[in-house]
Tab-separated table of C-alpha atoms in Angstrom:
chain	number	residue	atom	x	y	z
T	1	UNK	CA	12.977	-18.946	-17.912
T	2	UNK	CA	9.399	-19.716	-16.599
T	3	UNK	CA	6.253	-18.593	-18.635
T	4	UNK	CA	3.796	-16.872	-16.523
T	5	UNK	CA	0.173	-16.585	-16.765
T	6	UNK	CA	-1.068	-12.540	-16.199
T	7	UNK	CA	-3.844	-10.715	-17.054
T	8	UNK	CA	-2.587	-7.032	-18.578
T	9	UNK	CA	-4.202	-4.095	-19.831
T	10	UNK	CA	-3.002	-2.544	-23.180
T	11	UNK	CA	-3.906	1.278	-22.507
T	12	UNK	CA	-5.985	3.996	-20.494
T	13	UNK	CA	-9.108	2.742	-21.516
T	14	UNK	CA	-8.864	-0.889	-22.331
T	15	UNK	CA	-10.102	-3.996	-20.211
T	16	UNK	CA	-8.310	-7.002	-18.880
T	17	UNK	CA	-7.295	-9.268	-21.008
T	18	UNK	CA	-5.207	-13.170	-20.452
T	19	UNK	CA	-1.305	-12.715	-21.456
T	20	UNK	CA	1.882	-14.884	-21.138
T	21	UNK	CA	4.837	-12.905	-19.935
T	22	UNK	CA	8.519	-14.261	-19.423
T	23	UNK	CA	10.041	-14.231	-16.104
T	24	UNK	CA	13.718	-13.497	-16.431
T	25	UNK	CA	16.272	-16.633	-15.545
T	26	UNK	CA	16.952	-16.957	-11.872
T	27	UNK	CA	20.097	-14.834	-10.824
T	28	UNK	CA	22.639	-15.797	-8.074
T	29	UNK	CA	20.353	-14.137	-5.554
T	30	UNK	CA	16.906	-14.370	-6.758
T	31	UNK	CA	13.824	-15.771	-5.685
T	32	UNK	CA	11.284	-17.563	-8.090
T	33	UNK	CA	7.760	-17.405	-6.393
T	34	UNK	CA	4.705	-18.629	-7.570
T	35	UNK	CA	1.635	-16.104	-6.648
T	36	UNK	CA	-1.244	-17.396	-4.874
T	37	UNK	CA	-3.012	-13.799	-4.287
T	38	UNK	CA	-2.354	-10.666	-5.546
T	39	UNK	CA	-4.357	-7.451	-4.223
T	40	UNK	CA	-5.680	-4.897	-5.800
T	41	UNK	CA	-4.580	-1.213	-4.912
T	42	UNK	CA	-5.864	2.037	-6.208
T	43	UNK	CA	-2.296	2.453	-7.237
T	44	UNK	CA	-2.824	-0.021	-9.533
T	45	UNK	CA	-6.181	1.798	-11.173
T	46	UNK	CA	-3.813	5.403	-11.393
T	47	UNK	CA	-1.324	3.874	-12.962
T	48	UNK	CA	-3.278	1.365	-15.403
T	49	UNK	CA	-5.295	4.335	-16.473
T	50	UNK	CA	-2.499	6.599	-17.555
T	51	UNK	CA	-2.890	8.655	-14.754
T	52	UNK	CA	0.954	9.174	-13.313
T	53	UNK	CA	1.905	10.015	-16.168
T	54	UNK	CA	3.507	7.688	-19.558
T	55	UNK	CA	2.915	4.135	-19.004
T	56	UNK	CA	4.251	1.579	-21.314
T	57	UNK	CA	1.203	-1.043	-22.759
T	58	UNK	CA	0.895	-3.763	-21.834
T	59	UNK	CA	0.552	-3.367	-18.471
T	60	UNK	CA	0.879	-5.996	-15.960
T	61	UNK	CA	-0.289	-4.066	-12.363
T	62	UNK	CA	0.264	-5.694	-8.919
T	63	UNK	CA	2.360	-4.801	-5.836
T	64	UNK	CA	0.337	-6.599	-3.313
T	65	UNK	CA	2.084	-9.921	-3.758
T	66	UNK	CA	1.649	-13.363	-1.409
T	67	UNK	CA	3.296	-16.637	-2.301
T	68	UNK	CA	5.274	-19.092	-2.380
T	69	UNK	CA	9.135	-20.045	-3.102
T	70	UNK	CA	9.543	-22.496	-5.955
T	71	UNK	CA	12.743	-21.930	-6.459
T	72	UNK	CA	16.320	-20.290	-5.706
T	73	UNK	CA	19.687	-18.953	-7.442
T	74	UNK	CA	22.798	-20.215	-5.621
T	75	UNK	CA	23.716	-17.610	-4.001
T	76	UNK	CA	20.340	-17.233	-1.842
T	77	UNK	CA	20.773	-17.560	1.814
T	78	UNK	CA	17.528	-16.355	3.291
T	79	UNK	CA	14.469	-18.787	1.454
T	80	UNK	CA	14.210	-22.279	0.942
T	81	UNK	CA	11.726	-23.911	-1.307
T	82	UNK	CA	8.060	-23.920	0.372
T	83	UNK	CA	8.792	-20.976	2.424
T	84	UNK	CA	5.680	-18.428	2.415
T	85	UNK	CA	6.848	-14.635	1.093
T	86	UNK	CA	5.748	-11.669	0.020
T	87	UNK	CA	6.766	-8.444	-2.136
T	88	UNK	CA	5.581	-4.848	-2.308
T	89	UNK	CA	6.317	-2.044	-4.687
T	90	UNK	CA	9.610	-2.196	-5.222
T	91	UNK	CA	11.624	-5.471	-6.602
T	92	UNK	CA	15.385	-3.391	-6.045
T	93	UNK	CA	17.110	-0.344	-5.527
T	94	UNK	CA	20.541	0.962	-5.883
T	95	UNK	CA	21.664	-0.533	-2.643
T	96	UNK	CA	24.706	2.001	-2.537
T	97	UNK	CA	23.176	5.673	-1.710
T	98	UNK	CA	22.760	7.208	1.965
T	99	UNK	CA	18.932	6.027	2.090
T	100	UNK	CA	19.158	2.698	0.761
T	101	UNK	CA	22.118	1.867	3.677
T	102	UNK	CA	20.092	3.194	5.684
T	103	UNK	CA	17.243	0.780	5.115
T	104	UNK	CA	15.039	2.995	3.337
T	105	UNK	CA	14.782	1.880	0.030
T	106	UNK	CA	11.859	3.651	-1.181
T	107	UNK	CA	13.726	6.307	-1.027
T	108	UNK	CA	16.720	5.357	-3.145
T	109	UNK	CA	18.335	8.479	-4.450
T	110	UNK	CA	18.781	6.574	-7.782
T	111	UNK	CA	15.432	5.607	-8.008
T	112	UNK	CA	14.053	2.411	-6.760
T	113	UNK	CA	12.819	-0.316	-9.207
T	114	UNK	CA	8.680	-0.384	-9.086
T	115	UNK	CA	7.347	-3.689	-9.188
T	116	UNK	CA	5.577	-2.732	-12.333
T	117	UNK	CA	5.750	-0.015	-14.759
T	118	UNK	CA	10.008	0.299	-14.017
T	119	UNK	CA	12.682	-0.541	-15.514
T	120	UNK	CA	15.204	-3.044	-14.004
T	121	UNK	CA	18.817	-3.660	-13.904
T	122	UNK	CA	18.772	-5.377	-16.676
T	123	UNK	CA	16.561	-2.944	-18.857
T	124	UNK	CA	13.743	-4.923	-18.771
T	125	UNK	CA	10.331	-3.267	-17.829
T	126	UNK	CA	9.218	-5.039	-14.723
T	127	UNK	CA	5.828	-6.530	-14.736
T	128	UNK	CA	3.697	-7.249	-11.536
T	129	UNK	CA	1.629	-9.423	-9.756
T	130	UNK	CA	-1.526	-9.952	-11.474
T	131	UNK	CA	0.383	-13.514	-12.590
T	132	UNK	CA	0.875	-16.545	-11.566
T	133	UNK	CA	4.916	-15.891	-10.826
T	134	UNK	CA	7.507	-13.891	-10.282
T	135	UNK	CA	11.487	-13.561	-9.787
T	136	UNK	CA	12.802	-11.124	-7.075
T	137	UNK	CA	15.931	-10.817	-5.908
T	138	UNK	CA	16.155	-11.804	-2.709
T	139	UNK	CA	17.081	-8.699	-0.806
T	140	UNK	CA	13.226	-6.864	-1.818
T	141	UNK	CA	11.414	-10.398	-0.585
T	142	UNK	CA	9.715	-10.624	2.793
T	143	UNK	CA	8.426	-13.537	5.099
T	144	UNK	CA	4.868	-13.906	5.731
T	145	UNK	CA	4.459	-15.178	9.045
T	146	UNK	CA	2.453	-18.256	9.459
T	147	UNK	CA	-0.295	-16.940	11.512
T	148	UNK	CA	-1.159	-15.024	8.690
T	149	UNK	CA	-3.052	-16.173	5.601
T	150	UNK	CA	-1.417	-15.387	2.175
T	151	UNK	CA	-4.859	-13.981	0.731
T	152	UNK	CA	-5.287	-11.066	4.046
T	153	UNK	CA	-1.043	-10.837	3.414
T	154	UNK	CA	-1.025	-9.415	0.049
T	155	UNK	CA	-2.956	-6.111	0.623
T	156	UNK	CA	0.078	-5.701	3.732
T	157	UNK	CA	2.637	-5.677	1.464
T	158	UNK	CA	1.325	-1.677	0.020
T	159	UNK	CA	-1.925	-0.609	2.308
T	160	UNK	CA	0.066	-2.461	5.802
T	161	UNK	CA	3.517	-0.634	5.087
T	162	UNK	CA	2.035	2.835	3.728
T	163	UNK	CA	-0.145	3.116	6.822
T	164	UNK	CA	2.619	1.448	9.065
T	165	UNK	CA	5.532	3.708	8.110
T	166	UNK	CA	4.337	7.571	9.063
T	167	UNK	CA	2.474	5.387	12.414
T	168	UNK	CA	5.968	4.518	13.096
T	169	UNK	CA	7.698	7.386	12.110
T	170	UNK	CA	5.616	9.959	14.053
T	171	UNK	CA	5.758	7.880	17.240
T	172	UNK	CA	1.700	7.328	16.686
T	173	UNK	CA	1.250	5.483	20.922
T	174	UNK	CA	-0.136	5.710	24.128
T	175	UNK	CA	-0.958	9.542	24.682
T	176	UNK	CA	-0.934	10.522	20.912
T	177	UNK	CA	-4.441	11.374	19.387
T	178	UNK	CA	-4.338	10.758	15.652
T	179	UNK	CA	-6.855	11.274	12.988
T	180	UNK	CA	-7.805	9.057	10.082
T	181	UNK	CA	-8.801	10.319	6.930
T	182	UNK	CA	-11.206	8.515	4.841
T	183	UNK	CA	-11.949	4.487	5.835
T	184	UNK	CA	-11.023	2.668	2.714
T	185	UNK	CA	-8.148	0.301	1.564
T	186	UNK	CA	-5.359	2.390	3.262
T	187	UNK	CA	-7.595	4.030	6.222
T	188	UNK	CA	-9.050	0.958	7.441
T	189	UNK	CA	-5.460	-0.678	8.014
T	190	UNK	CA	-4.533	2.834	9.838
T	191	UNK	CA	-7.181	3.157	12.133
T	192	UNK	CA	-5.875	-0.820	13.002
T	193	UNK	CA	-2.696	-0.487	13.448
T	194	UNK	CA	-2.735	3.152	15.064
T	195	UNK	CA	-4.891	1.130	17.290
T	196	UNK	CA	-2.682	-1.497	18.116
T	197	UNK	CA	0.459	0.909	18.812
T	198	UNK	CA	-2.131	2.469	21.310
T	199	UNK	CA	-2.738	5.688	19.597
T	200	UNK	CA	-6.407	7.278	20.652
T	201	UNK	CA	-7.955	6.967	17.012
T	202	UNK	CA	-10.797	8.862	15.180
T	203	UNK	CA	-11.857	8.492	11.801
T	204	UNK	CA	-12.711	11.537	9.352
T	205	UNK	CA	-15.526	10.317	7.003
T	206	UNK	CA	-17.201	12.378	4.486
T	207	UNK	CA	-20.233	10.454	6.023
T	208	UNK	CA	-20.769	8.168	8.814
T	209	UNK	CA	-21.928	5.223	6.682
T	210	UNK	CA	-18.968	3.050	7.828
T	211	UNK	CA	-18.956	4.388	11.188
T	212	UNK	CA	-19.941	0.616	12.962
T	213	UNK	CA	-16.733	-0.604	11.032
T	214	UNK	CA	-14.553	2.006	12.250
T	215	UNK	CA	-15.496	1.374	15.807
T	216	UNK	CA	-14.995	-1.941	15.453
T	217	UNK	CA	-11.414	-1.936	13.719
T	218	UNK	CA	-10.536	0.379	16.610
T	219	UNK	CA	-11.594	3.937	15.992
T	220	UNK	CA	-12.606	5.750	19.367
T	221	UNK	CA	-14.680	8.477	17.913
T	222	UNK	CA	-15.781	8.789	13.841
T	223	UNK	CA	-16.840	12.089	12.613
T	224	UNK	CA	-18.517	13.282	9.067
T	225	UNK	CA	-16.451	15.641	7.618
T	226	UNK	CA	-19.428	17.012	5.396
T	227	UNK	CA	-21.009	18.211	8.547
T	228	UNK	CA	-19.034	22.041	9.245
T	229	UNK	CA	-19.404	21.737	12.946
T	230	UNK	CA	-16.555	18.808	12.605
T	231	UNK	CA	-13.991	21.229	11.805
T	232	UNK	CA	-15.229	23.438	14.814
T	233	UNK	CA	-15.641	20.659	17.543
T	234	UNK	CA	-12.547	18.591	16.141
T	235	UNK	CA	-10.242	21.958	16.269
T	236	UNK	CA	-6.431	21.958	17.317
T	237	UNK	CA	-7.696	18.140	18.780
T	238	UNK	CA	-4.745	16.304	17.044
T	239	UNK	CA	-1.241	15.571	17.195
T	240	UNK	CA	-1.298	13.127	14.043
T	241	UNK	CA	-3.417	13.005	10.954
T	242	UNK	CA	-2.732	10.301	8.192
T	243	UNK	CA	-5.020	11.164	4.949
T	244	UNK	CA	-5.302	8.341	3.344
T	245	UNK	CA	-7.401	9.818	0.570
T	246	UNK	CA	-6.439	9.910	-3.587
T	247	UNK	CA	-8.470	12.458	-3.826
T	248	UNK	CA	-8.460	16.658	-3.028
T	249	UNK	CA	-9.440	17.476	0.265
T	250	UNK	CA	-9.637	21.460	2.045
T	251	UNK	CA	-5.888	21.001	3.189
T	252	UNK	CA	-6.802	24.543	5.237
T	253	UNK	CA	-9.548	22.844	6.965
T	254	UNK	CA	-8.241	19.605	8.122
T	255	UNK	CA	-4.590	21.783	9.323
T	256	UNK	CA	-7.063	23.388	11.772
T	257	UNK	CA	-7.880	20.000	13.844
T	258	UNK	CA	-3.965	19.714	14.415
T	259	UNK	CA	-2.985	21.070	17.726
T	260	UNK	CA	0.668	22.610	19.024
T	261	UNK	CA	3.120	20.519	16.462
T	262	UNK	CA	0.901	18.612	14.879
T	263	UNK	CA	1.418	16.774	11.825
T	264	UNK	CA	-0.831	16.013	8.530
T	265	UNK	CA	0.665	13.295	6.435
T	266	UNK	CA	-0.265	12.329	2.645
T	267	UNK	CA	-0.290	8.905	2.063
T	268	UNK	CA	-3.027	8.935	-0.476
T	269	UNK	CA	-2.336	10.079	-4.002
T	270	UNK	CA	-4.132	12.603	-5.941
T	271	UNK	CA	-3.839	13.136	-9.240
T	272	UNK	CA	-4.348	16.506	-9.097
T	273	UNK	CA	-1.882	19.632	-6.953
T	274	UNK	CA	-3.396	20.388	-3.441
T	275	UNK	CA	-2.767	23.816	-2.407
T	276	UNK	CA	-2.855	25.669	1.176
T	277	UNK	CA	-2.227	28.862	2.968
T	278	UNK	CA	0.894	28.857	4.804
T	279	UNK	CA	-0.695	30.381	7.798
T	280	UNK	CA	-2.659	27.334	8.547
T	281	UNK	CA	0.874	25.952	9.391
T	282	UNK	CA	2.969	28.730	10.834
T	283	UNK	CA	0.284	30.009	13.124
T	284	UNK	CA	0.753	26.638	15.519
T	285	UNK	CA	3.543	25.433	14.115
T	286	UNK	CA	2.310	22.720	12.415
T	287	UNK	CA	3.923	20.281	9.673
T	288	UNK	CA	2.037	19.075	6.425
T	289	UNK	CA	4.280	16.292	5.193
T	290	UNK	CA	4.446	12.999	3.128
T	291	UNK	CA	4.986	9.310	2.695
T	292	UNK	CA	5.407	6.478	1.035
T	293	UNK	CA	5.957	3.017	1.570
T	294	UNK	CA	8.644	1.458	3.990
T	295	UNK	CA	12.192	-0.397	3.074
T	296	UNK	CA	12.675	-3.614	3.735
T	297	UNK	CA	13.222	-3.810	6.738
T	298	UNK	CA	10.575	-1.777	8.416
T	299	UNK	CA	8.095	-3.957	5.773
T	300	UNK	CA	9.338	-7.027	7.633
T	301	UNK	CA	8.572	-5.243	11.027
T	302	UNK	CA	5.325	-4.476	9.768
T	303	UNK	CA	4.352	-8.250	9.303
T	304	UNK	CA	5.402	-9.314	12.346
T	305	UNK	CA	3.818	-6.659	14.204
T	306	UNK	CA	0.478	-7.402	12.483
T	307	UNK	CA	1.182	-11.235	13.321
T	308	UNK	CA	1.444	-10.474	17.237
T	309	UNK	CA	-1.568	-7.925	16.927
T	310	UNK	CA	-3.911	-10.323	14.862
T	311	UNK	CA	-4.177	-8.098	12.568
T	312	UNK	CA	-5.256	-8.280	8.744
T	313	UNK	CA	-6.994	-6.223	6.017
T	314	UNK	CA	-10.564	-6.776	5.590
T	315	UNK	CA	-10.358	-8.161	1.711
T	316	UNK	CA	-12.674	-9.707	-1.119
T	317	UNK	CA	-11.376	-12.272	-2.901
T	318	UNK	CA	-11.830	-11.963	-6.262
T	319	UNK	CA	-11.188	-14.057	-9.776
T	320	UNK	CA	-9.133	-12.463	-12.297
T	321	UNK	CA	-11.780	-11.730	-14.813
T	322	UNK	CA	-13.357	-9.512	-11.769
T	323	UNK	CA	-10.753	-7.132	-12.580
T	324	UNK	CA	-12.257	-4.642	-14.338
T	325	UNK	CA	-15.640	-4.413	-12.419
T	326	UNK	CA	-13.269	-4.435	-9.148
T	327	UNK	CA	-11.675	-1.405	-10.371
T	328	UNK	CA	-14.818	0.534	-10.741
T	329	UNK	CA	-15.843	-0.750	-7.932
T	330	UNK	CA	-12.604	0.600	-6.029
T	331	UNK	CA	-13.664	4.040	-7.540
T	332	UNK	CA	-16.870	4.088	-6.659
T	333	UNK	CA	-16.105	3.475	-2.989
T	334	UNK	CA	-17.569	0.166	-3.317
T	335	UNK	CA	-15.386	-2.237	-1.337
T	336	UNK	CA	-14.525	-2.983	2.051
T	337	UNK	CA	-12.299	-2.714	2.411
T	338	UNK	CA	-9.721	-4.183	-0.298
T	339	UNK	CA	-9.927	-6.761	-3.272
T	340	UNK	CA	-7.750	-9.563	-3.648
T	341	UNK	CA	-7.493	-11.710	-7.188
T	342	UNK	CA	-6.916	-15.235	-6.284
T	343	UNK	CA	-3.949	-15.720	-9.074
T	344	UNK	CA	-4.805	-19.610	-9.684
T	345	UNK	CA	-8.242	-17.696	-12.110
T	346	UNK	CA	-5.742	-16.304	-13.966
């Protein structure tokens, strides 16, 4: 059993303090990894603040996880010793239902097992990756290709795969037009990598004070979405939007800028219900849908397509005892575009 070093938070409104939590004894199939970075995703902040509902204290967030393998049950066939890995928000899954044989995990029809604030198979609460190790079994790690560093991997293993998935899934390419809500954590890794797949991008700002960064990650066009005459120049303009938002947003409004078919699809998280008017989607038939994160598999695709595309978050690396002002930093709007604890602070 190996000791780890973690930094938890004991309720809703308390800060980060230094714990030692026990990583269970490797498995046949597990992986033992030692974290070097560990980002910092506003997951994390919903979930550490009670927001998702009961959370059991202490807390140990993290799903953005880079490292490396120190060590291996018997029965592991894909990692050696040395080899550079990753692991996002889920650490298993039933393995058995129609989704998970499909390769999508996330959506297990049993449940998948979050990489914090779950339970495991062995009804133990799973703690995450604001520590200095973990154990995974191997099936739920992936490989971090070497062209990318472990620090700019970790916010890939959530913001990479959320924003990757619905690109993939709605066939985001040459001749689509898609829209990016809000340039953060999540948006700035869509408007890359909606760029990359050759999708026309534009980014939907409430302002245009990040407008030279969206350009520059890829963004054809950026528009304010404070200023009205948006929603009448931008209307029935796209075929994809991906709001990346965790906040509530005029669900009527934003409909209007899809064209014939179009699709708007939730990736960010809001604590609260959004509501619409159903003839903002019947009237063109459009879609308003949702995702998640990817399975494995398509989380492995995602990290080697951001290998060949040279592509990687824009991150702050951070110590751990950063935590706390990096989370109201994160909800202030204050980074850019993700923060990243270095795990060897801890």
């Amino acid at each position: 059993m190996v000791v780890a070093k973690a930094r938890a938070v004991d309720g809703p409104d308390k800060p980060f303090r230094f714990a030692e939590i026990e990583r269970r004894e490797l498995d046949v199939e597990d992986v033992l990894i030692e974290i070097k970075y560990a980002g910092i995703c506003h997951s994390d902040i919903h979930t550490a603040h009670g927001e998702w509902g009961h959370v059991h204290y202490p807390l140990v967030p993290g799903h953005e996880i880079a490292g490396i393998v120190t060590d291996v049950g018997t029965g592991v066939t894909k990692y050696k010793i040395g080899d550079r890995v990753g692991v996002g928000c889920m650490v298993d899954s039933c393995g058995v239902c129609e989704n998970c044989l499909k390769g999508e995990e996330q959506y297990c029809l049993k449940g998948n097992v979050p990489t914090y604030a779950g339970v495991d198979k062995y009804g133990e609460l799973t703690q995450g990756g604001y520590s200095t190790h973990i154990v995974v079994t191997e099936g739920f790690v992936v490989r971090i290709p070497d062209n990318i560093g472990l620090d700019a991997a970790a916010p890939l293993l959530c913001a990479g795969i959320t924003t990757y998935s619905p690109l993939h899934h709605w066939h985001a390419g040459p001749g689509k037009k898609v829209a990016v809500i809000g340039l953060g954590g999540l948006g700035h890794m869509a408007v890359k990598i909606a760029n990359a797949m050759g999708a026309d991008v534009t980014v939907l700002s409430q302002t245009l004070s990040k407008k030279e960064d969206g350009l520059k990650f890829g963004a054809k066009a950026y528009y304010a979405t404070k200023d009205p005459a948006t929603f009448t120049e931008l209307a029935g303009a796209f075929d994809l939007i991906i709001n990346t938002v965790s906040a509530a947003i005029n669900l009527d409004a934003y409909l209007g800028l899809l064209n014939l078919d179009g699709t708007l699809v939730n990736v960010g998280a809001p604590g609260e219900p959004l509501s619409l008017n159903v003839i903002s989607l019947i009237g063109h038939r459009r879609s308003f849908a949702g995702s998640m994160i990817g399975g494995i598999r398509e989380t492995q695709e995602m990290l080697d397509f951001c290998a060949e595309h040279e592509i990687v978050p824009n991150i702050e690396v951070i110590s751990a005892d950063q935590i706390d002002e990096a989370y109201k930093r994160v909800l202030a709007s204050d980074v850019r575009y993700r923060f990243v604890i270095d795990t060897s602070t801890i």
